[in-house]
CSV table of C-alpha atoms in Angstrom, one decimal:
chain,number,residue,atom,x,y,z
A,1,MET,CA,-47.7,-12.2,38.8
A,2,VAL,CA,-49.8,-9.0,39.2
A,3,SER,CA,-48.3,-6.1,41.1
A,4,SER,CA,-50.4,-4.1,43.5
A,5,PRO,CA,-51.3,-0.5,43.0
A,6,GLY,CA,-48.9,0.5,45.7
A,7,THR,CA,-46.1,-1.3,44.0
A,8,SER,CA,-46.6,0.5,40.7
A,9,THR,CA,-46.9,3.8,42.6
A,10,ARG,CA,-43.5,3.3,44.3
A,11,ARG,CA,-41.9,2.3,40.9
A,12,SER,CA,-43.2,5.5,39.3
A,13,ARG,CA,-41.8,7.5,42.2
A,14,VAL,CA,-38.4,5.9,41.9
A,15,ALA,CA,-38.3,6.4,38.1
A,16,ALA,CA,-39.4,10.0,38.6
A,17,SER,CA,-36.6,10.5,41.2
A,18,ALA,CA,-34.0,9.0,38.8
A,19,SER,CA,-35.2,11.3,36.0
A,20,VAL,CA,-34.9,14.3,38.3
A,21,GLU,CA,-31.4,13.3,39.3
A,22,ARG,CA,-30.4,12.8,35.7
A,23,SER,CA,-31.8,16.1,34.7
A,24,LEU,CA,-29.9,17.8,37.6
A,25,ALA,CA,-26.6,16.1,36.7
A,26,PRO,CA,-24.2,18.4,34.8
A,27,LEU,CA,-23.6,17.7,31.1
A,28,ASP,CA,-20.0,16.8,30.1
A,29,LEU,CA,-20.0,18.7,26.8
A,30,TYR,CA,-16.4,17.6,25.9
A,31,ALA,CA,-16.8,13.9,26.6
A,32,PRO,CA,-17.9,13.0,23.0
A,33,GLY,CA,-14.8,14.7,21.7
A,34,HIS,CA,-12.6,11.7,21.1
A,35,LEU,CA,-11.7,9.3,18.3
A,36,GLY,CA,-11.0,6.1,20.3
A,37,GLU,CA,-7.4,5.1,20.3
A,38,LEU,CA,-6.7,7.5,17.5
A,39,THR,CA,-7.1,10.3,20.1
A,40,GLN,CA,-3.5,9.4,21.1
A,41,ILE,CA,-2.4,10.7,17.7
A,42,ILE,CA,-5.0,13.5,17.1
A,43,ASP,CA,-5.0,14.6,20.8
A,44,PRO,CA,-7.3,17.4,22.2
A,45,CYS,CA,-4.4,19.8,22.7
A,46,LEU,CA,-3.6,19.6,19.0
A,47,VAL,CA,-7.2,20.1,18.1
A,48,ASP,CA,-7.6,23.1,20.4
A,49,ALA,CA,-4.5,24.7,19.0
A,50,VAL,CA,-5.7,24.3,15.5
A,51,VAL,CA,-9.1,25.7,16.4
A,52,ALA,CA,-7.6,28.6,18.1
A,53,GLU,CA,-5.1,29.3,15.2
A,54,THR,CA,-7.9,29.4,12.7
A,55,ALA,CA,-10.2,31.5,14.9
A,56,ALA,CA,-12.9,28.8,14.8
A,57,GLN,CA,-13.5,28.6,18.6
A,58,GLU,CA,-17.0,29.4,19.9
A,59,GLN,CA,-17.8,32.8,21.3
A,60,ARG,CA,-19.9,31.2,24.0
A,61,LEU,CA,-20.0,27.7,25.4
A,62,ARG,CA,-22.4,25.6,23.3
A,63,LEU,CA,-23.8,22.1,23.5
A,64,LEU,CA,-21.5,21.3,20.6
A,65,PRO,CA,-18.1,22.9,21.2
A,66,ALA,CA,-15.7,23.3,18.3
A,67,ARG,CA,-13.3,20.6,19.6
A,68,VAL,CA,-16.2,18.1,19.7
A,69,VAL,CA,-17.3,19.1,16.2
A,70,VAL,CA,-13.8,18.4,14.9
A,71,TYR,CA,-13.8,14.9,16.3
A,72,PHE,CA,-17.4,14.4,15.0
A,73,VAL,CA,-16.4,15.2,11.4
A,74,LEU,CA,-13.4,13.0,11.7
A,75,ALA,CA,-15.6,10.2,12.9
A,76,LEU,CA,-17.8,10.7,9.8
A,77,ALA,CA,-14.9,9.4,7.7
A,78,VAL,CA,-14.4,6.4,10.0
A,79,PHE,CA,-18.1,5.5,9.8
A,80,GLU,CA,-18.8,6.4,6.1
A,81,ARG,CA,-22.0,4.4,5.9
A,82,VAL,CA,-23.5,5.8,9.1
A,83,SER,CA,-25.8,8.9,9.4
A,84,TYR,CA,-25.1,11.9,11.5
A,85,ALA,CA,-27.2,10.7,14.4
A,86,GLY,CA,-25.7,7.2,14.2
A,87,VAL,CA,-22.1,8.6,14.3
A,88,TRP,CA,-23.0,10.6,17.4
A,89,GLU,CA,-24.4,7.5,19.1
A,90,LYS,CA,-21.1,5.7,18.4
A,91,LEU,CA,-19.1,8.5,19.9
A,92,THR,CA,-21.2,8.4,23.1
A,93,ALA,CA,-21.6,4.6,23.3
A,94,GLY,CA,-18.5,3.9,25.3
A,95,LEU,CA,-18.8,6.8,27.7
A,96,GLY,CA,-20.8,4.8,30.3
A,97,LYS,CA,-22.7,6.9,32.8
A,98,VAL,CA,-21.4,10.2,31.5
A,99,ILE,CA,-24.3,12.6,30.7
A,100,THR,CA,-23.9,14.1,27.2
A,101,ALA,CA,-25.9,16.2,24.9
A,102,CYS,CA,-28.3,14.6,22.4
A,103,PRO,CA,-28.3,16.8,19.3
A,104,CYS,CA,-30.5,16.2,16.3
A,105,ALA,CA,-29.1,15.7,12.8
A,106,SER,CA,-29.8,19.4,11.8
A,107,SER,CA,-27.9,20.7,14.8
A,108,LEU,CA,-24.9,18.5,13.8
A,109,SER,CA,-25.1,19.7,10.2
A,110,ARG,CA,-25.2,23.4,11.4
A,111,ALA,CA,-22.2,22.7,13.6
A,112,ARG,CA,-20.3,21.4,10.6
A,113,ARG,CA,-21.0,24.5,8.6
A,114,ARG,CA,-20.2,26.7,11.6
A,115,LEU,CA,-16.8,25.0,12.0
A,116,GLY,CA,-15.8,25.6,8.3
A,117,THR,CA,-12.9,24.2,6.3
A,118,ALA,CA,-9.9,26.1,7.8
A,119,PRO,CA,-9.5,24.0,11.0
A,120,LEU,CA,-9.5,20.7,9.1
A,121,ARG,CA,-7.1,22.0,6.5
A,122,ARG,CA,-4.7,23.2,9.3
A,123,LEU,CA,-5.1,19.9,11.1
A,124,PHE,CA,-4.1,17.9,8.0
A,125,GLU,CA,-1.1,20.2,7.5
A,126,ALA,CA,0.0,19.4,11.0
A,127,MET,CA,-0.5,15.7,10.5
A,128,ALA,CA,1.0,15.4,7.0
A,129,GLY,CA,4.7,14.7,6.4
A,130,PRO,CA,7.1,11.8,6.3
A,131,VAL,CA,6.6,9.2,9.0
A,132,ALA,CA,9.6,6.9,9.0
A,133,SER,CA,13.3,7.7,9.0
A,134,PRO,CA,15.0,7.1,5.7
A,135,ALA,CA,17.2,4.4,7.3
A,136,ARG,CA,14.1,2.3,8.2
A,137,ARG,CA,11.7,2.5,5.3
A,138,GLY,CA,11.5,3.6,1.6
A,139,SER,CA,15.1,4.8,1.0
A,140,TYR,CA,17.5,4.4,-1.9
A,141,ARG,CA,21.2,5.1,-1.3
A,142,GLY,CA,20.4,7.7,1.4
A,143,ARG,CA,17.5,9.4,-0.4
A,144,ARG,CA,13.9,9.2,0.7
A,145,LEU,CA,11.6,7.8,-2.0
A,146,VAL,CA,8.5,9.8,-2.6
A,147,ALA,CA,5.8,9.2,-5.3
A,148,LEU,CA,3.7,11.8,-7.0
A,149,ASP,CA,0.4,11.0,-8.7
A,150,GLY,CA,-3.2,12.1,-9.1
A,151,THR,CA,-6.7,10.7,-9.0
A,152,THR,CA,-10.3,11.8,-9.1
A,153,GLN,CA,-13.2,11.5,-6.7
A,154,CYS,CA,-16.9,11.8,-7.4
A,155,VAL,CA,-19.0,14.3,-5.5
A,156,PRO,CA,-22.8,14.6,-5.4
A,157,ASP,CA,-24.6,15.9,-8.5
A,158,ASP,CA,-26.1,19.1,-6.9
A,159,PRO,CA,-26.3,22.6,-8.3
A,160,ALA,CA,-24.5,23.9,-5.1
A,161,VAL,CA,-21.5,21.7,-6.1
A,162,THR,CA,-21.4,21.6,-9.9
A,163,TRP,CA,-20.8,25.4,-10.2
A,164,HIS,CA,-17.3,24.8,-8.8
A,165,PHE,CA,-16.8,21.1,-9.6
A,166,PRO,CA,-18.3,20.8,-13.1
A,167,LYS,CA,-19.3,17.6,-14.8
A,168,HIS,CA,-17.6,16.3,-17.9
A,169,ILE,CA,-19.1,17.7,-21.1
A,170,GLY,CA,-19.5,15.6,-24.2
A,171,GLU,CA,-20.5,16.6,-27.7
A,172,VAL,CA,-24.2,16.8,-26.8
A,173,LYS,CA,-24.6,17.0,-23.0
A,174,GLU,CA,-23.0,16.6,-19.6
A,175,PHE,CA,-22.5,13.2,-18.2
A,176,GLY,CA,-21.4,11.4,-15.0
A,177,TYR,CA,-20.8,12.8,-11.6
A,178,PRO,CA,-18.9,16.0,-10.8
A,179,MET,CA,-15.3,15.2,-10.0
A,180,VAL,CA,-12.6,16.5,-7.7
A,181,ARG,CA,-9.0,16.1,-8.8
A,182,LEU,CA,-6.6,15.1,-6.1
A,183,VAL,CA,-2.8,15.1,-6.4
A,184,ALA,CA,-0.7,13.7,-3.6
A,185,LEU,CA,2.9,13.4,-2.6
A,186,VAL,CA,3.3,10.0,-0.9
A,187,GLU,CA,6.2,8.6,1.1
A,188,CYS,CA,7.2,5.2,-0.3
A,189,GLY,CA,7.3,2.3,2.2
A,190,THR,CA,4.9,3.8,4.7
A,191,ARG,CA,2.6,5.3,2.1
A,192,ALA,CA,2.2,8.4,4.3
A,193,LEU,CA,0.9,11.6,2.8
A,194,ILE,CA,3.6,14.3,2.7
A,195,ASP,CA,1.3,16.8,1.1
A,196,ALA,CA,-1.8,17.0,-1.1
A,197,ALA,CA,-3.7,19.5,-3.3
A,198,PHE,CA,-7.1,19.2,-4.8
A,199,GLY,CA,-9.6,21.3,-6.8
A,200,PRO,CA,-11.8,21.2,-9.9
A,201,ASP,CA,-11.2,18.5,-12.5
A,202,ARG,CA,-10.9,21.0,-15.3
A,203,ILE,CA,-7.4,21.9,-13.9
A,204,GLY,CA,-4.6,19.5,-14.9
A,205,GLU,CA,-2.5,17.5,-12.5
A,206,LEU,CA,0.6,19.6,-13.2
A,207,SER,CA,-0.9,22.7,-11.9
A,208,TYR,CA,-1.7,21.0,-8.6
A,209,ALA,CA,1.7,19.3,-8.6
A,210,HIS,CA,3.4,22.7,-8.6
A,211,ARG,CA,1.7,23.5,-5.3
A,212,LEU,CA,3.4,20.5,-3.7
A,213,LEU,CA,7.0,21.4,-4.6
A,214,THR,CA,7.5,23.3,-1.3
A,215,SER,CA,7.3,19.9,0.4
A,216,LEU,CA,10.4,18.5,-1.5
A,217,ASN,CA,13.9,18.8,-0.2
A,218,THR,CA,17.4,17.7,-1.0
A,219,SER,CA,17.0,14.3,0.8
A,220,MET,CA,14.2,13.1,-1.5
A,221,LEU,CA,14.0,11.2,-4.8
A,222,LEU,CA,10.8,11.9,-6.7
A,223,LEU,CA,9.1,9.1,-8.7
A,224,ALA,CA,6.4,10.0,-11.1
A,225,ASP,CA,4.6,9.0,-14.3
A,226,ALA,CA,5.2,10.2,-17.9
A,227,TYR,CA,2.6,13.0,-17.5
A,228,TYR,CA,5.0,14.9,-15.2
A,229,ASP,CA,8.0,15.0,-17.6
A,230,ALA,CA,7.3,18.6,-18.6
A,231,VAL,CA,10.6,20.6,-18.7
A,232,ASP,CA,9.2,23.5,-16.6
A,233,PHE,CA,8.1,21.1,-13.9
A,234,LEU,CA,11.5,19.2,-13.9
A,235,ASN,CA,13.3,22.6,-13.6
A,236,ALA,CA,11.1,23.5,-10.6
A,237,VAL,CA,11.8,20.1,-9.0
A,238,SER,CA,15.6,20.6,-9.5
A,239,GLU,CA,15.4,24.0,-7.8
A,240,THR,CA,14.1,22.4,-4.7
A,241,GLY,CA,17.2,20.2,-4.5
A,242,ALA,CA,15.3,17.0,-4.9
A,243,ALA,CA,16.3,14.4,-7.5
A,244,PHE,CA,13.7,12.9,-9.8
A,245,LEU,CA,13.2,9.6,-11.7
A,246,LEU,CA,10.3,9.8,-14.2
A,247,ARG,CA,9.1,7.9,-17.2
A,248,SER,CA,9.1,9.9,-20.4
A,249,THR,CA,7.1,9.4,-23.5
A,250,ARG,CA,8.3,8.4,-27.0
A,251,LYS,CA,7.4,11.8,-28.3
A,252,ARG,CA,10.6,13.2,-26.7
A,253,CYS,CA,13.6,12.7,-29.0
A,254,PRO,CA,16.7,13.4,-26.9
A,255,THR,CA,20.1,13.6,-28.5
A,256,THR,CA,22.9,11.5,-27.1
A,257,ARG,CA,25.6,13.9,-25.7
A,258,HIS,CA,27.7,11.5,-23.7
A,259,ALA,CA,27.2,7.7,-23.5
A,260,LEU,CA,27.7,5.9,-20.2
A,261,PRO,CA,29.1,2.4,-19.6
A,262,ASP,CA,25.7,1.0,-18.4
A,263,GLY,CA,23.9,1.9,-21.6
A,264,SER,CA,22.4,5.1,-20.5
A,265,TYR,CA,23.5,8.5,-21.8
A,266,LEU,CA,23.6,12.2,-20.7
A,267,THR,CA,21.7,14.9,-22.6
A,268,PHE,CA,20.1,18.3,-22.3
A,269,ILE,CA,16.4,19.1,-22.4
A,270,ARG,CA,14.7,22.4,-22.7
A,271,SER,CA,11.2,23.7,-23.4
A,272,GLN,CA,10.0,23.7,-27.0
A,273,HIS,CA,7.9,26.8,-26.5
A,274,TYR,CA,9.5,30.2,-27.1
A,275,ARG,CA,8.6,33.0,-24.7
A,276,ALA,CA,9.2,36.7,-25.4
A,277,GLY,CA,12.1,38.0,-23.3
A,278,ARG,CA,12.9,34.5,-21.9
A,279,GLY,CA,13.6,32.5,-25.1
A,280,TYR,CA,13.3,28.7,-24.7
A,281,GLY,CA,14.4,28.8,-21.0
A,282,ARG,CA,17.4,27.3,-19.4
A,283,ARG,CA,18.7,23.8,-20.4
A,284,LEU,CA,18.6,21.0,-17.9
A,285,GLN,CA,21.1,18.2,-17.9
A,286,VAL,CA,19.5,14.8,-17.4
A,287,ARG,CA,20.3,11.1,-17.9
A,288,ILE,CA,18.2,8.9,-20.2
A,289,ILE,CA,17.7,5.2,-19.6
A,290,GLU,CA,16.0,3.3,-22.4
A,291,ALA,CA,15.1,-0.4,-22.1
A,292,TRP,CA,12.8,-3.1,-23.3
A,293,VAL,CA,10.8,-4.7,-20.4
A,294,THR,CA,9.3,-8.1,-21.1
A,295,VAL,CA,6.6,-9.4,-18.8
A,296,SER,CA,6.2,-13.2,-19.0
A,297,LEU,CA,3.1,-14.8,-17.3
A,298,GLU,CA,3.0,-18.4,-16.1
A,299,ASP,CA,0.6,-19.4,-19.0
A,300,GLY,CA,3.2,-18.4,-21.6
A,301,THR,CA,1.8,-15.0,-22.5
A,302,GLN,CA,4.4,-12.3,-23.0
A,303,ARG,CA,4.2,-8.6,-23.4
A,304,THR,CA,7.1,-6.3,-24.2
A,305,GLU,CA,7.1,-2.5,-23.6
A,306,LEU,CA,9.6,0.2,-24.2
A,307,TRP,CA,10.6,2.2,-21.1
A,308,ARG,CA,12.3,5.5,-21.3
A,309,LEU,CA,13.3,6.9,-17.9
A,310,ILE,CA,14.6,10.4,-17.3
A,311,THR,CA,16.5,11.2,-14.2
A,312,SER,CA,18.7,13.8,-12.6
A,313,LEU,CA,20.9,11.1,-11.0
A,314,LEU,CA,23.8,11.5,-13.4
A,315,ASP,CA,26.4,9.2,-11.8
A,316,ALA,CA,26.1,5.8,-13.5
A,317,ASP,CA,28.5,4.2,-11.1
A,318,ARG,CA,26.6,5.1,-8.0
A,319,TYR,CA,23.1,4.7,-9.6
A,320,PRO,CA,23.2,1.8,-12.0
A,321,ALA,CA,20.6,1.8,-14.8
A,322,LEU,CA,19.2,-1.6,-13.8
A,323,GLU,CA,18.7,-0.5,-10.2
A,324,LEU,CA,16.8,2.6,-11.3
A,325,ILE,CA,14.5,0.5,-13.6
A,326,GLU,CA,13.6,-1.7,-10.7
A,327,LEU,CA,13.2,1.3,-8.4
A,328,TYR,CA,10.7,3.0,-10.7
A,329,HIS,CA,8.1,0.4,-9.9
A,330,ARG,CA,7.9,1.9,-6.4
A,331,ARG,CA,5.9,4.8,-7.7
A,332,TRP,CA,2.8,2.5,-7.7
A,333,GLU,CA,2.6,2.9,-3.9
A,334,ALA,CA,0.8,6.2,-4.6
A,335,GLU,CA,-1.9,4.1,-6.3
A,336,THR,CA,-2.1,1.9,-3.2
A,337,CYS,CA,-2.7,5.1,-1.1
A,338,PHE,CA,-5.6,6.2,-3.4
A,339,PHE,CA,-7.0,2.7,-3.2
A,340,ALA,CA,-7.1,2.9,0.6
A,341,LEU,CA,-8.8,6.3,0.4
A,342,LYS,CA,-11.4,5.5,-2.2
A,343,SER,CA,-12.1,1.8,-1.8
A,344,THR,CA,-11.4,1.1,1.8
A,345,ILE,CA,-12.5,4.3,3.7
A,346,LEU,CA,-15.1,5.4,1.2
A,347,ASP,CA,-15.9,1.9,0.0
A,348,GLY,CA,-16.4,3.2,-3.5
A,349,ARG,CA,-19.0,5.7,-2.5
A,350,ILE,CA,-19.2,9.4,-3.5
A,351,LEU,CA,-18.7,12.1,-0.9
A,352,ARG,CA,-21.7,12.9,1.3
A,353,SER,CA,-21.3,16.7,1.4
A,354,ARG,CA,-23.6,18.8,-0.9
A,355,THR,CA,-21.8,22.1,-0.7
A,356,VAL,CA,-18.4,23.2,-1.9
A,357,PRO,CA,-17.1,24.1,1.6
A,358,GLY,CA,-18.5,20.8,2.8
A,359,VAL,CA,-16.7,18.8,0.1
A,360,GLU,CA,-13.4,20.5,0.9
A,361,GLN,CA,-13.8,19.9,4.6
A,362,GLU,CA,-14.7,16.2,4.0
A,363,LEU,CA,-11.6,15.7,1.8
A,364,TYR,CA,-9.3,17.1,4.4
A,365,VAL,CA,-11.0,14.9,7.0
A,366,LEU,CA,-10.4,11.8,4.8
A,367,LEU,CA,-6.7,12.7,4.3
A,368,THR,CA,-6.3,13.3,8.1
A,369,VAL,CA,-7.9,10.0,9.2
A,370,TYR,CA,-5.8,8.2,6.6
A,371,GLN,CA,-2.6,9.8,7.9
A,372,ALA,CA,-3.5,9.0,11.5
A,373,LEU,CA,-4.0,5.3,10.5
A,374,VAL,CA,-0.7,5.3,8.7
A,375,ARG,CA,1.1,6.7,11.8
A,376,THR,CA,-0.5,3.9,13.8
A,377,ALA,CA,0.9,1.3,11.4
A,378,ASP,CA,4.3,2.9,11.5
A,379,ASP,CA,4.3,2.7,15.3
A,380,LEU,CA,3.6,-1.0,14.9
A,381,THR,CA,6.5,-1.6,12.5
A,382,PHE,CA,8.8,0.5,14.9
A,383,VAL,CA,8.1,-1.9,17.7
A,384,HIS,CA,8.3,-5.0,15.5
A,385,ALA,CA,11.2,-4.1,13.2
A,386,GLU,CA,11.0,-7.5,11.5
A,387,LEU,CA,7.4,-6.9,10.3
A,388,PRO,CA,7.2,-5.8,6.6
A,389,SER,CA,4.9,-2.9,6.1
A,390,HIS,CA,3.1,-4.6,3.2
A,391,ARG,CA,1.7,-7.2,5.7
A,392,ILE,CA,-0.3,-4.7,7.6
A,393,SER,CA,-3.9,-4.6,6.5
A,394,PHE,CA,-5.3,-1.1,6.1
A,395,THR,CA,-8.9,-2.5,6.3
A,396,VAL,CA,-8.1,-4.1,9.7
A,397,LEU,CA,-6.6,-0.8,10.9
A,398,LEU,CA,-9.8,1.1,9.9
A,399,ARG,CA,-12.1,-1.5,11.5
A,400,ALA,CA,-10.1,-1.7,14.7
A,401,ALA,CA,-10.1,2.1,15.0
A,402,ALA,CA,-13.9,2.1,14.6
A,403,ASP,CA,-14.2,-0.5,17.3
A,404,THR,CA,-12.2,1.6,19.8
A,405,ILE,CA,-14.4,4.5,19.1
A,406,VAL,CA,-17.6,2.5,20.0
A,407,ALA,CA,-15.9,0.9,23.0
A,408,GLY,CA,-14.4,4.1,24.2
A,409,GLU,CA,-10.9,2.6,24.4
A,410,GLY,CA,-7.7,4.5,24.5
A,411,MET,CA,-9.3,8.0,24.5
A,412,GLU,CA,-7.6,9.0,27.7
A,413,ILE,CA,-4.2,10.7,27.2
A,414,VAL,CA,-1.6,9.2,29.4
A,415,ALA,CA,2.0,10.3,30.0
A,416,ALA,CA,3.5,7.0,28.9
A,417,ALA,CA,2.0,6.3,25.5
A,418,THR,CA,1.7,2.7,24.3
A,419,LEU,CA,2.7,2.3,20.7
A,420,VAL,CA,0.9,-1.1,20.3
A,421,GLY,CA,-2.6,-0.8,21.7
A,422,ALA,CA,-6.0,-2.3,20.7
A,423,ILE,CA,-5.5,-1.3,17.0
A,424,GLY,CA,-2.0,-2.8,16.9
A,425,ARG,CA,-3.1,-6.1,18.6
A,426,ALA,CA,-6.0,-6.5,16.1
A,427,THR,CA,-3.6,-5.8,13.2
A,428,LEU,CA,-1.0,-8.3,14.4
A,429,ALA,CA,-3.8,-10.9,14.7
A,430,ASN,CA,-4.9,-10.3,11.1
A,431,LEU,CA,-1.7,-9.8,9.0
A,432,HIS,CA,-1.5,-10.4,5.3
A,433,PRO,CA,0.3,-13.6,4.3
A,434,PRO,CA,4.1,-13.3,3.9
A,435,ARG,CA,3.7,-13.4,0.1
A,436,PRO,CA,1.6,-10.6,-1.3
A,437,ARG,CA,-1.8,-11.8,-2.5
A,438,HIS,CA,-2.5,-11.4,-6.2
A,439,ARG,CA,-5.6,-9.5,-7.2
A,440,LEU,CA,-7.1,-8.4,-10.4
A,441,LYS,CA,-6.3,-5.0,-11.7
A,442,ALA,CA,-9.9,-3.6,-11.5
A,443,ARG,CA,-11.9,-3.9,-8.3
A,444,ILE,CA,-15.2,-3.1,-10.0
A,445,ARG,CA,-15.9,-4.2,-13.6
A,446,LYS,CA,-16.9,-1.3,-15.8
A,447,ARG,CA,-19.1,-1.6,-18.9
A,448,HIS,CA,-17.2,1.1,-20.8
A,449,SER,CA,-13.4,1.2,-20.1
A,450,LYS,CA,-11.6,4.5,-20.5
A,451,TYR,CA,-8.6,2.6,-21.8
A,452,PRO,CA,-9.9,0.8,-24.9
A,453,PHE,CA,-6.3,0.4,-26.3
A,454,THR,CA,-5.6,-2.1,-23.4
A,455,ARG,CA,-8.6,-4.2,-24.1
A,456,ASN,CA,-7.9,-8.0,-23.8
A,457,ARG,CA,-4.4,-7.3,-22.7
A,458,HIS,CA,-4.9,-8.0,-19.0
A,459,PRO,CA,-5.3,-11.6,-17.8
A,460,ARG,CA,-8.7,-12.8,-16.5
A,461,LYS,CA,-7.1,-14.6,-13.5
A,462,CYS,CA,-4.3,-13.9,-11.2
A,463,MET,CA,-1.0,-15.6,-12.0
A,464,ARG,CA,2.7,-15.3,-11.3
A,465,TYR,CA,5.0,-13.4,-13.7
A,466,THR,CA,8.7,-12.7,-14.4
A,467,LEU,CA,10.4,-9.6,-15.7
A,468,ARG,CA,13.3,-9.4,-18.1
A,469,THR,CA,15.0,-6.1,-18.8
A,470,THR,CA,17.1,-5.3,-21.9
A,471,ILE,CA,18.8,-1.9,-21.9
A,472,ILE,CA,19.1,-0.3,-25.3
A,473,THR,CA,22.7,0.6,-25.9
A,474,ASP,CA,22.8,1.5,-29.6
A,475,GLY,CA,20.4,4.4,-29.3
A,476,VAL,CA,18.0,2.9,-31.9
A,477,LEU,CA,14.3,2.9,-31.0
A,478,ASP,CA,11.9,0.9,-33.2
A,479,LYS,CA,8.6,-0.8,-32.7
A,480,THR,CA,10.1,-4.3,-32.2
A,481,ALA,CA,12.0,-5.5,-29.1
A,482,HIS,CA,15.6,-6.5,-29.4
A,483,GLY,CA,16.1,-10.3,-29.0
């Protein structure tokens, strides 16, 4: 069917009229400032307060206000594989007929740099902290369990980055990506971030761990690996009032001062380094638990390891040794937190920022988005008290949050908040099985392992296992397990 010249003229007039009306319609500059249903947790009032506190607000009203830029950089973590322009399209996709700005990628990049790192750091500090009450999740005899551990994250190999985050240096040349070292204090049970510190990889984990001691208090029990058994660090933890349960190395040779009925014993430890005017430092009374732990796989394979735990819980009647050995395994929840950050949110990718302030800003964004998702999961377990937290899929949480951003769901702040919204319903429909799924230790096979001493010690397929613990009561440590 061929239209007449008059018909085409009328159509062009209607289109021109609609274009004029659209151009005359006022822009809603703040409409893209949302994060879908996560806006209920990271609400605009909080973002405005953080922006004002860090003096990051704009001097004049721009097409990209500071509040909108904060939500934009948060959305970059939710859509890690999407470009700047693509993320902006997802933020505006569910706004319907609302007229918004259409910035180019360079404008969004300049807005990120103009915002800086301080607002995102302050936003993470406001979001961080324990999520659940000790009575509901992750507690042991009235103490909140927290795990301390560190990891590394690769950043782009760019001269603007490597001056602050250097690459590893071998005997001949540098190799690999530059790395950021991240040390986090994680609440066991909910896996919420209580605090975190990061910086160049050339600084050890203990230096970053000392920055997190202000987040400890008398209601906490700290779980950590053998790397953190330095006497100075344990003294600093004790000064906060928190208790600790760490794994010590065989290099430490404590002397039995007082044997306890459960096979553990009390002793004193002090620094081995003499300091002028301070001597060897003050002694710290601790309790030592030594045991052989045998892992038996269903194919008949057995592996026996020596565990030496050091703790400030001195009462053997209230804190039995076998309970503490079983409790120490909970420190691996920090590794689950890092897995969610690096393998679920980032999907194994390096960071996208190519400047040092951009890298720091992006890391705070990742930590903030992770904490918001954890708070959403805790709301779900609060409503459904019978639901174990390990059945909640973090991958489903992330994908459901991304869907609400595109659809524009839940971004309106209402007086009566709903704890179980679109994200919660999607999570309940895709729970993990009641029995945890077994998975291989490494997600990605590496050609050269950094742990050659464990070669051929890990099974090639998933299988069930049993643990048998034998506490050493005679104080004799040798290379063979007791029968």
